[in-house]
Amino acid sequence: MRNVLKKVFGNPEARVLKQYYAQVESINALAGKYKKMSDKQLSEQTAVFKAQLVKGKSLDDILYDAYALVRETATRVLGQRHFDVQLIGGIALHQGNVAEMRTGEGKTLVATLPVYLNALAEKGVHIVTVNDYLAQRDAGWMAGIYYHLGLSTAVIISQSSYIYDPEFENKDHDDERFRHLRPCGRQEAYQADITYGMNSEFGFDYLRDNMVEEAEQLRQRDLVYAIVDEVDSILIDEARTPLIISAPATSSGSSYALFSQVARRLSADDYEVDEKRKATALTDDGVEKVQKLLGIDNLYSQDNIQVIYHLEQALRAETLFKRDKDYVVTPDGEIVIVDEFTGRLLHGRRYNEGLHQAIEAKEGVEVKQESVTLATISYQNYFRLYDKLAGMTGTAKTEEEEFQQVYNLNVIEVPTNVPIIREDKSDRIYSTENGKFTALVEEVKTFQSNGRPVLIGTVSIEKNEVLSRLLSRAGVKHEVLNAKNHEREAAIISQAGESGAVTLATNIAGRGTDIKLSEKVIKAGGLVVVGSERHESRRIDNQLRGRGGRQGEPGLTQFYVSAEDDLMRIFGGDRIKTLMGRLGVDETTPIENRTLSKAIENAQKKVESQFFDSRKNVVQYDDVMNRHRKSTYSTRQQILKQTDVSQDIKGMITSEVTDITSQYVDDPGELKKEIAVAVPLPSKDLAKIAKAEAEKQPQLAAELALKLYAERETRYGAAVIRQLERAIYLQSLDTGWMQHLENMQHLREGINWRAIGQRDPLVEYRREGQSLFESMQNQLQNNVVQFVFRAEPTADETVETELTKAAEHAIEGGTKTRQVTRRRSVKDEPPAKPPVADPGQAKKSKSERKRNKKARRRR
């Protein structure tokens, strides 16, 4: 269909590239101008460009000159001159696109072009990487260019920050790219013209900024422009992974060990497993067995909701999550998730909804305490906060639809500088895994004897170790690289391109790994890349292929597939095995069949489609939460930037007593009680309000309440009251927001049941979520008014609660920041009440309860 549209309407990508090539010619025409300049003259151009922007020119107006300047500077500072295709990549990034650039095409250098140009606006540019090492490496590597042009460069990583300073020398680091990074504070790092950093750190700092108590503690500036390196990994693969700052709950469920034992006593006939959806369900026999084991009559009665919750998680942990595939158990008894896309250990991340605790119980390690959420945001909604977003990767085209729908990003395929001559062979398909591995080992022996290096990719640690044993048995000397020994990654990869080297690696070696080849190896045919099975995503396979044939080097890639592989087994492996049986193929004989190859591709497309639907579902629901988040954080920022919030407080007082008088106009007794709950007016004032004419009651009540407010100000002093009420406002907002997060989580967990009643769960979630948010805002006003009148400041008054302490601890980096891998939503155990001294614990008034009911009825 796509090819038909291209024939009718032409190829839009070709038209865009044609425009880019014309712009490249304009940049090239300026090369001589900047080549003639001295180093000092080059550095002075930054001030010239900034002056032009002040006078009204746009960034687009100075793009040609800026890119020509950066190209000449890079040539002098790094000895690297941007190719024409790299200029194309730089133009695509400046325009807010995803630049798909093949492996080895120099994405790090490409980024310097749009980074410099956009940094001229003096609003800060962020370059987002997938790990701390790349953030430090790229910052230290490219900072020399920016420094030469008068711009500062910083880097943020877990627990620390650095700024480029050529006068500073880190003698503990041999790598030149790291030696001039001087430790600095987080605020200084964000004030730099250009800030490199890991994706999660940018997100966590955004959340921390919305937990601080003073504006001076804010770290980030406005989110203006970001370039995301390995954009498909961060915006696609990580999209189901929300960032969460949490604090320990006061108590945690203690039933995980019990239900782990129950799950182990069930047989395969007692439950059904859906591997595609990562879900389990008890059969009728299973229900009876569980009821007998637990001594209950009806498992699905309303009283047993928590029983079902614990049982589902225990059963999923037992049947669907495998050790050394989905997670590893460290020597100190910690369960660490393995990234299914990169094969790396995800330290600090935990499965949510009690699944992580269930796995801990399954493995017999300490079951960690559950926690309460203080702040959270998804990657989708964090990166959509930037005014302009761009990305670069070697594999984006297969996810083009998602980039467009979710992030409004177009994918531009940037031509390679040198044609790719790598040979990508068709898949070899076997009937059994044993036959496949036997053939693979023999083929690797042949390549090794011919002096060609081989990189073997596996999809899990488990398969990685199985193949290692087979290679050792066959006498094939090799290195093993997986999440268990990732600390040796640099050393292993540095030797992986040598003649006859065999490297067996998980997906760790699939992204960003540069295997250097000697001339001898290049003459022998280059690197051989062998895939031991197909990954669920075509992008991951393409990343593995991309390790070979870099920058026009020769190479060969081949995937070995069997009908017993997880991907094939889940998506029709039995049919394929039957077909191969009819063809009379034994287990060690491969076949190349178009129908089978198509079946593999279709299986991958099905998985990719499921993941897309899952991520789309996450963002649709999180969009509801995001509206609430933006409103709340906007209010919070306003409070932070004001030292005097008295006008807001007076407005709340007026609104609160006006609402009460309007509801109890016909009930003087109840009117006095409800006003007294909100504002502690003396009895004579309450009586005066109750006796007044109905139309005069709201104004009179407001006047008397504000008079009492003024008296408190006179008694304690304006400065003390200003500080106190600002702290109360912030504290009440934070407490209400944290409770709202919990309420929305519980709403989300049960909302899918609405489909049974022929109602759209998403529509119901939006409707009820809005009602909860309005209730939160009503309660916020109620809390602030009550606490403002009842707080008794002392000389050394500090309005501090457990929540405030937790927030401050998080800001200092002490509170747990975690990324939670989302799986299927299930019934969750309500966490314990947050350990906070809630100003809203002042009695919730009857009028407040009625207003909340009215809001729900209006909905």
Coordinates of N, CA, C and O in Angstrom, one line a residue, residues 197-313:
G197 N 23.0 13.9 29.7 CA 22.6 13.1 30.8 C 21.8 11.9 30.5 O 21.3 11.7 29.3
M198 N 21.7 11.0 31.4 CA 20.9 9.8 31.2 C 19.4 10.1 31.3 O 19.0 11.0 32.0
N199 N 18.6 9.4 30.5 CA 17.2 9.7 30.4 C 16.5 9.7 31.7 O 15.7 10.7 32.0
S200 N 16.7 8.8 32.6 CA 16.0 8.7 33.9 C 16.3 9.9 34.8 O 15.5 10.4 35.5
E201 N 17.6 10.4 34.7 CA 18.0 11.5 35.6 C 17.3 12.8 35.2 O 16.9 13.5 36.1
F202 N 17.1 13.0 33.9 CA 16.3 14.2 33.5 C 14.9 14.1 34.1 O 14.3 15.1 34.6
G203 N 14.3 12.9 34.0 CA 12.9 12.8 34.5 C 12.8 12.9 36.0 O 11.9 13.5 36.5
F204 N 13.8 12.2 36.7 CA 13.7 12.3 38.1 C 14.0 13.7 38.6 O 13.3 14.2 39.6
D205 N 14.9 14.5 38.0 CA 15.1 15.8 38.4 C 13.9 16.7 38.2 O 13.6 17.6 39.0
Y206 N 13.1 16.4 37.1 CA 11.8 17.1 36.9 C 10.9 16.9 38.1 O 10.2 17.8 38.6
L207 N 10.8 15.6 38.5 CA 9.9 15.3 39.6 C 10.4 15.9 40.9 O 9.7 16.4 41.7
R208 N 11.7 15.8 41.1 CA 12.3 16.4 42.4 C 12.1 17.9 42.4 O 11.8 18.5 43.5
D209 N 12.1 18.6 41.3 CA 11.9 20.0 41.2 C 10.4 20.3 41.7 O 10.1 21.4 42.1
N210 N 9.6 19.4 41.5 CA 8.2 19.6 42.0 C 7.9 19.0 43.3 O 6.8 18.7 43.7
M211 N 9.0 18.9 44.1 CA 8.9 18.5 45.5 C 9.7 19.4 46.4 O 9.6 19.3 47.6
V212 N 10.4 20.4 45.8 CA 11.2 21.3 46.7 C 10.4 22.3 47.4 O 9.2 22.5 47.1
E213 N 10.9 22.9 48.5 CA 10.2 23.8 49.3 C 10.5 25.3 49.0 O 9.8 26.1 49.4
E214 N 11.6 25.5 48.3 CA 12.0 26.9 47.9 C 12.4 26.9 46.5 O 13.0 26.0 45.9
A215 N 12.1 28.1 45.8 CA 12.4 28.2 44.4 C 13.9 28.1 44.2 O 14.4 27.7 43.1
E216 N 14.7 28.5 45.2 CA 16.2 28.4 45.0 C 16.7 27.0 44.9 O 17.8 26.8 44.5
Q217 N 15.9 26.0 45.2 CA 16.3 24.6 45.1 C 16.0 24.0 43.8 O 16.4 22.9 43.5
L218 N 15.3 24.7 42.9 CA 15.0 24.2 41.6 C 16.2 23.9 40.8 O 17.2 24.7 40.8
R219 N 16.2 22.9 40.0 CA 17.4 22.5 39.3 C 17.3 22.8 37.8 O 18.1 23.5 37.2
Q220 N 16.2 22.3 37.2 CA 16.1 22.5 35.7 C 15.5 23.9 35.3 O 14.8 24.5 36.1
R221 N 15.9 24.3 34.1 CA 15.3 25.4 33.5 C 14.1 25.0 32.7 O 13.8 23.8 32.8
D222 N 13.5 25.9 31.9 CA 12.4 25.5 31.1 C 12.9 24.4 30.1 O 14.1 24.4 29.6
L223 N 12.0 23.5 29.8 CA 12.4 22.4 28.9 C 12.2 22.8 27.4 O 11.0 22.8 26.9
V224 N 13.2 23.2 26.8 CA 13.1 23.9 25.4 C 13.4 22.9 24.3 O 12.6 22.7 23.4
Y225 N 14.6 22.3 24.3 CA 15.0 21.4 23.2 C 15.8 20.3 23.7 O 16.7 20.4 24.6
A226 N 15.5 19.1 23.3 CA 16.2 17.9 23.7 C 16.5 17.0 22.4 O 15.6 16.9 21.6
I227 N 17.7 16.4 22.4 CA 18.0 15.4 21.4 C 18.2 14.1 22.1 O 19.0 14.0 23.0
V228 N 17.4 13.1 21.7 CA 17.4 11.8 22.4 C 18.3 10.8 21.6 O 17.9 10.5 20.5
D229 N 19.4 10.4 22.1 CA 20.2 9.4 21.5 C 19.6 8.0 21.7 O 19.0 7.8 22.8
E230 N 19.7 7.1 20.7 CA 19.1 5.8 20.8 C 17.6 6.1 21.1 O 17.0 5.5 22.1
V231 N 17.0 6.9 20.3 CA 15.6 7.4 20.6 C 14.6 6.2 20.7 O 13.6 6.3 21.5
D232 N 14.8 5.2 19.9 CA 13.8 4.1 19.9 C 13.9 3.3 21.3 O 12.9 2.9 21.8
S233 N 15.1 3.2 21.8 CA 15.2 2.6 23.1 C 14.5 3.4 24.2 O 13.8 2.8 25.0
I234 N 14.7 4.7 24.2 CA 14.1 5.5 25.3 C 12.7 5.8 25.1 O 11.9 5.7 26.1
L235 N 12.2 6.2 23.9 CA 10.8 6.6 23.7 C 9.9 5.4 23.3 O 8.7 5.6 23.4
I236 N 10.5 4.3 22.9 CA 9.7 3.2 22.6 C 9.8 2.1 23.6 O 8.8 1.7 24.3
D237 N 11.0 1.5 23.8 CA 11.2 0.4 24.7 C 10.9 0.7 26.1 O 10.4 0.0 26.9
E238 N 11.3 2.0 26.5 CA 11.2 2.4 27.9 C 9.8 3.0 28.2 O 9.5 3.4 29.3
A239 N 9.0 3.1 27.1 CA 7.7 3.9 27.3 C 6.8 3.3 28.3 O 5.9 4.0 28.8
R240 N 6.9 2.0 28.5 CA 6.0 1.4 29.5 C 6.5 1.5 30.9 O 6.0 0.9 31.8
T241 N 7.6 2.2 31.1 CA 8.3 2.3 32.3 C 8.2 3.6 33.0 O 9.0 4.5 32.7
P242 N 7.2 3.9 33.9 CA 7.1 5.2 34.5 C 8.2 5.4 35.5 O 8.7 4.5 36.1
L243 N 8.5 6.7 35.7 CA 9.5 7.1 36.7 C 8.7 7.4 38.0 O 7.7 8.1 37.9
I244 N 9.2 6.8 39.1 CA 8.5 7.0 40.3 C 9.5 7.3 41.4 O 10.5 6.7 41.6
I245 N 9.1 8.3 42.2 CA 9.8 8.6 43.5 C 8.9 8.2 44.6 O 7.7 8.6 44.6
S246 N 9.4 7.3 45.4 CA 8.6 6.7 46.5 C 9.3 6.8 47.8 O 10.5 7.0 47.9
A247 N 8.4 6.6 48.8 CA 8.9 6.4 50.2 C 8.3 5.2 50.8 O 7.3 4.7 50.4
P248 N 9.0 4.5 51.8 CA 8.4 3.3 52.3 C 7.1 3.6 53.0 O 6.8 4.6 53.6
A249 N 6.2 2.6 52.8 CA 4.9 2.7 53.4 C 5.1 2.3 54.9 O 6.1 1.6 55.2
T250 N 4.1 2.6 55.7 CA 4.2 2.2 57.1 C 4.2 0.8 57.4 O 4.7 0.2 58.3
S251 N 3.5 0.0 56.5 CA 3.4 -1.4 56.6 C 3.4 -2.1 55.2 O 3.2 -1.4 54.3
S252 N 3.6 -3.3 55.2 CA 3.7 -4.0 53.9 C 3.0 -5.4 54.1 O 3.0 -6.0 55.2
G253 N 2.4 -5.9 53.0 CA 1.8 -7.2 53.0 C 2.7 -8.3 53.4 O 3.9 -8.3 53.0
S254 N 2.2 -9.2 54.2 CA 3.1 -10.3 54.7 C 2.6 -11.6 54.1 O 3.0 -12.7 54.6
S255 N 1.8 -11.6 53.1 CA 1.2 -12.8 52.6 C 1.9 -13.4 51.4 O 1.5 -14.4 50.8
Y256 N 3.0 -12.8 50.9 CA 3.6 -13.2 49.6 C 4.2 -14.6 49.8 O 4.1 -15.5 48.9
A257 N 4.9 -14.9 50.9 CA 5.5 -16.2 51.1 C 4.4 -17.3 51.1 O 4.6 -18.4 50.5
L258 N 3.3 -17.0 51.8 CA 2.2 -18.0 51.9 C 1.7 -18.4 50.5 O 1.5 -19.5 50.2
F259 N 1.4 -17.3 49.7 CA 0.8 -17.6 48.4 C 1.8 -18.2 47.4 O 1.5 -18.8 46.4
S260 N 3.1 -17.9 47.6 CA 4.1 -18.5 46.8 C 4.1 -20.1 47.0 O 4.2 -20.8 46.1
Q261 N 3.9 -20.5 48.3 CA 3.8 -21.9 48.6 C 2.6 -22.5 47.9 O 2.6 -23.6 47.4
V262 N 1.4 -21.7 47.9 CA 0.2 -22.2 47.3 C 0.4 -22.4 45.8 O 0.0 -23.4 45.2
A263 N 1.1 -21.4 45.2 CA 1.3 -21.5 43.7 C 2.1 -22.7 43.4 O 1.9 -23.4 42.3
R264 N 3.1 -23.0 44.2 CA 4.0 -24.2 43.9 C 3.3 -25.5 44.1 O 3.7 -26.5 43.5
R265 N 2.2 -25.5 44.8 CA 1.5 -26.8 45.0 C 0.4 -27.0 44.0 O -0.2 -28.1 43.9
L266 N 0.3 -26.1 43.1 CA -0.7 -26.3 41.9 C 0.0 -27.0 40.8 O 1.2 -26.7 40.5
S267 N -0.7 -27.8 40.1 CA -0.2 -28.5 38.9 C -0.5 -27.8 37.6 O -1.4 -26.8 37.7
A268 N 0.0 -28.2 36.5 CA -0.2 -27.5 35.2 C -1.7 -27.6 34.8 O -2.2 -26.8 34.1
D269 N -2.5 -28.6 35.4 CA -3.9 -28.7 35.1 C -4.7 -27.7 35.9 O -5.9 -27.5 35.6
D270 N -4.1 -27.1 36.8 CA -4.9 -26.2 37.7 C -5.0 -24.7 37.2 O -5.7 -23.9 37.8
Y271 N -4.2 -24.4 36.2 CA -4.3 -23.1 35.7 C -3.9 -23.0 34.2 O -3.4 -24.0 33.6
E272 N -4.3 -21.9 33.5 CA -3.9 -21.7 32.1 C -3.0 -20.5 32.1 O -3.1 -19.6 32.8
V273 N -2.0 -20.6 31.1 CA -1.0 -19.6 31.0 C -1.1 -18.9 29.6 O -1.2 -19.6 28.6
D274 N -1.2 -17.6 29.6 CA -1.2 -16.9 28.3 C 0.1 -16.1 28.2 O 0.3 -15.1 28.8
E275 N 1.1 -16.7 27.5 CA 2.4 -16.2 27.4 C 2.4 -14.9 26.6 O 3.3 -14.0 26.9
K276 N 1.5 -14.7 25.7 CA 1.5 -13.5 24.9 C 1.2 -12.3 25.7 O 1.7 -11.2 25.6
R277 N 0.2 -12.5 26.7 CA -0.2 -11.4 27.5 C 0.3 -11.4 28.9 O 0.0 -10.6 29.7
K278 N 1.2 -12.3 29.2 CA 1.8 -12.4 30.5 C 0.7 -12.5 31.6 O 0.7 -11.8 32.6
A279 N -0.2 -13.4 31.3 CA -1.3 -13.6 32.2 C -1.6 -15.0 32.6 O -1.2 -15.9 31.8
T280 N -2.2 -15.3 33.7 CA -2.6 -16.6 34.1 C -4.1 -16.6 34.6 O -4.6 -15.6 35.0
A281 N -4.7 -17.8 34.6 CA -6.1 -17.9 35.1 C -6.3 -19.3 35.6 O -5.8 -20.3 35.0
L282 N -6.9 -19.4 36.8 CA -7.2 -20.7 37.4 C -8.3 -21.5 36.6 O -9.2 -20.9 36.1
T283 N -8.1 -22.8 36.5 CA -9.2 -23.6 36.0 C -10.2 -23.9 37.1 O -9.9 -23.5 38.3
D284 N -11.3 -24.5 36.8 CA -12.2 -24.9 37.9 C -11.6 -25.8 38.9 O -11.8 -25.6 40.1
D285 N -10.8 -26.8 38.4 CA -10.1 -27.6 39.4 C -9.1 -26.9 40.2 O -9.0 -27.1 41.4
G286 N -8.5 -25.9 39.6 CA -7.5 -25.0 40.4 C -8.2 -24.2 41.4 O -7.7 -24.1 42.5
V287 N -9.4 -23.7 41.1 CA -10.2 -22.9 42.1 C -10.5 -23.8 43.3 O -10.3 -23.4 44.5
E288 N -11.0 -25.0 43.0 CA -11.3 -25.9 44.1 C -10.1 -26.3 45.0 O -10.2 -26.3 46.2
K289 N -9.0 -26.5 44.3 CA -7.8 -26.8 45.1 C -7.3 -25.7 46.0 O -7.0 -25.9 47.1
V290 N -7.4 -24.5 45.4 CA -7.0 -23.3 46.2 C -7.9 -23.1 47.4 O -7.4 -22.8 48.5
Q291 N -9.2 -23.2 47.2 CA -10.2 -23.1 48.3 C -9.9 -24.1 49.4 O -10.0 -23.8 50.6
K292 N -9.5 -25.3 49.0 CA -9.2 -26.3 49.9 C -7.9 -26.0 50.7 O -7.9 -26.2 51.9
L293 N -6.9 -25.6 50.0 CA -5.6 -25.2 50.6 C -5.8 -24.1 51.6 O -5.1 -24.1 52.6
L294 N -6.6 -23.1 51.2 CA -6.8 -21.9 52.1 C -7.9 -22.0 53.1 O -8.1 -21.1 53.9
G295 N -8.7 -23.1 52.9 CA -9.8 -23.2 53.9 C -10.9 -22.2 53.7 O -11.5 -21.7 54.7
I296 N -11.2 -21.8 52.5 CA -12.3 -20.9 52.2 C -13.3 -21.5 51.3 O -13.1 -22.4 50.6
D297 N -14.6 -21.0 51.4 CA -15.7 -21.5 50.6 C -15.8 -21.0 49.2 O -16.1 -21.7 48.3
N298 N -15.6 -19.7 49.1 CA -15.7 -19.0 47.8 C -14.6 -18.1 47.5 O -14.5 -17.0 48.1
L299 N -13.7 -18.5 46.6 CA -12.5 -17.7 46.3 C -12.8 -16.4 45.8 O -12.1 -15.4 46.1
Y300 N -13.9 -16.3 45.0 CA -14.2 -15.0 44.3 C -15.3 -14.2 45.0 O -15.9 -13.3 44.4
S301 N -15.5 -14.4 46.3 CA -16.4 -13.5 47.1 C -15.7 -12.2 47.3 O -14.5 -12.1 47.2
Q302 N -16.5 -11.2 47.6 CA -16.0 -9.8 47.8 C -14.9 -9.8 48.9 O -14.0 -9.0 48.9
D303 N -15.1 -10.6 49.9 CA -14.2 -10.6 51.1 C -12.8 -11.1 50.7 O -11.8 -11.0 51.5
N304 N -12.6 -11.8 49.5 CA -11.4 -12.4 49.2 C -10.6 -11.7 48.1 O -9.8 -12.3 47.4
I305 N -10.9 -10.4 47.9 CA -10.2 -9.6 46.8 C -8.7 -9.7 47.0 O -7.9 -9.9 46.1
Q306 N -8.2 -9.5 48.3 CA -6.8 -9.5 48.5 C -6.2 -10.9 48.3 O -5.0 -11.0 47.9
V307 N -7.0 -11.9 48.6 CA -6.5 -13.3 48.3 C -6.3 -13.5 46.8 O -5.3 -14.0 46.4
I308 N -7.2 -13.0 46.0 CA -7.1 -13.2 44.6 C -5.9 -12.4 44.1 O -5.1 -12.9 43.2
Y309 N -5.7 -11.2 44.6 CA -4.6 -10.4 44.2 C -3.3 -11.1 44.5 O -2.4 -11.2 43.6
H310 N -3.1 -11.6 45.7 CA -1.8 -12.3 46.1 C -1.6 -13.6 45.2 O -0.5 -13.9 44.8
L311 N -2.7 -14.3 45.0 CA -2.6 -15.5 44.3 C -2.2 -15.3 42.8 O -1.4 -16.0 42.3
E312 N -2.8 -14.3 42.2 CA -2.5 -14.0 40.8 C -1.0 -13.6 40.7 O -0.4 -14.1 39.7
Q313 N -0.5 -12.8 41.6 CA 0.9 -12.4 41.4 C 1.8 -13.6 41.7 O 2.8 -13.7 41.0

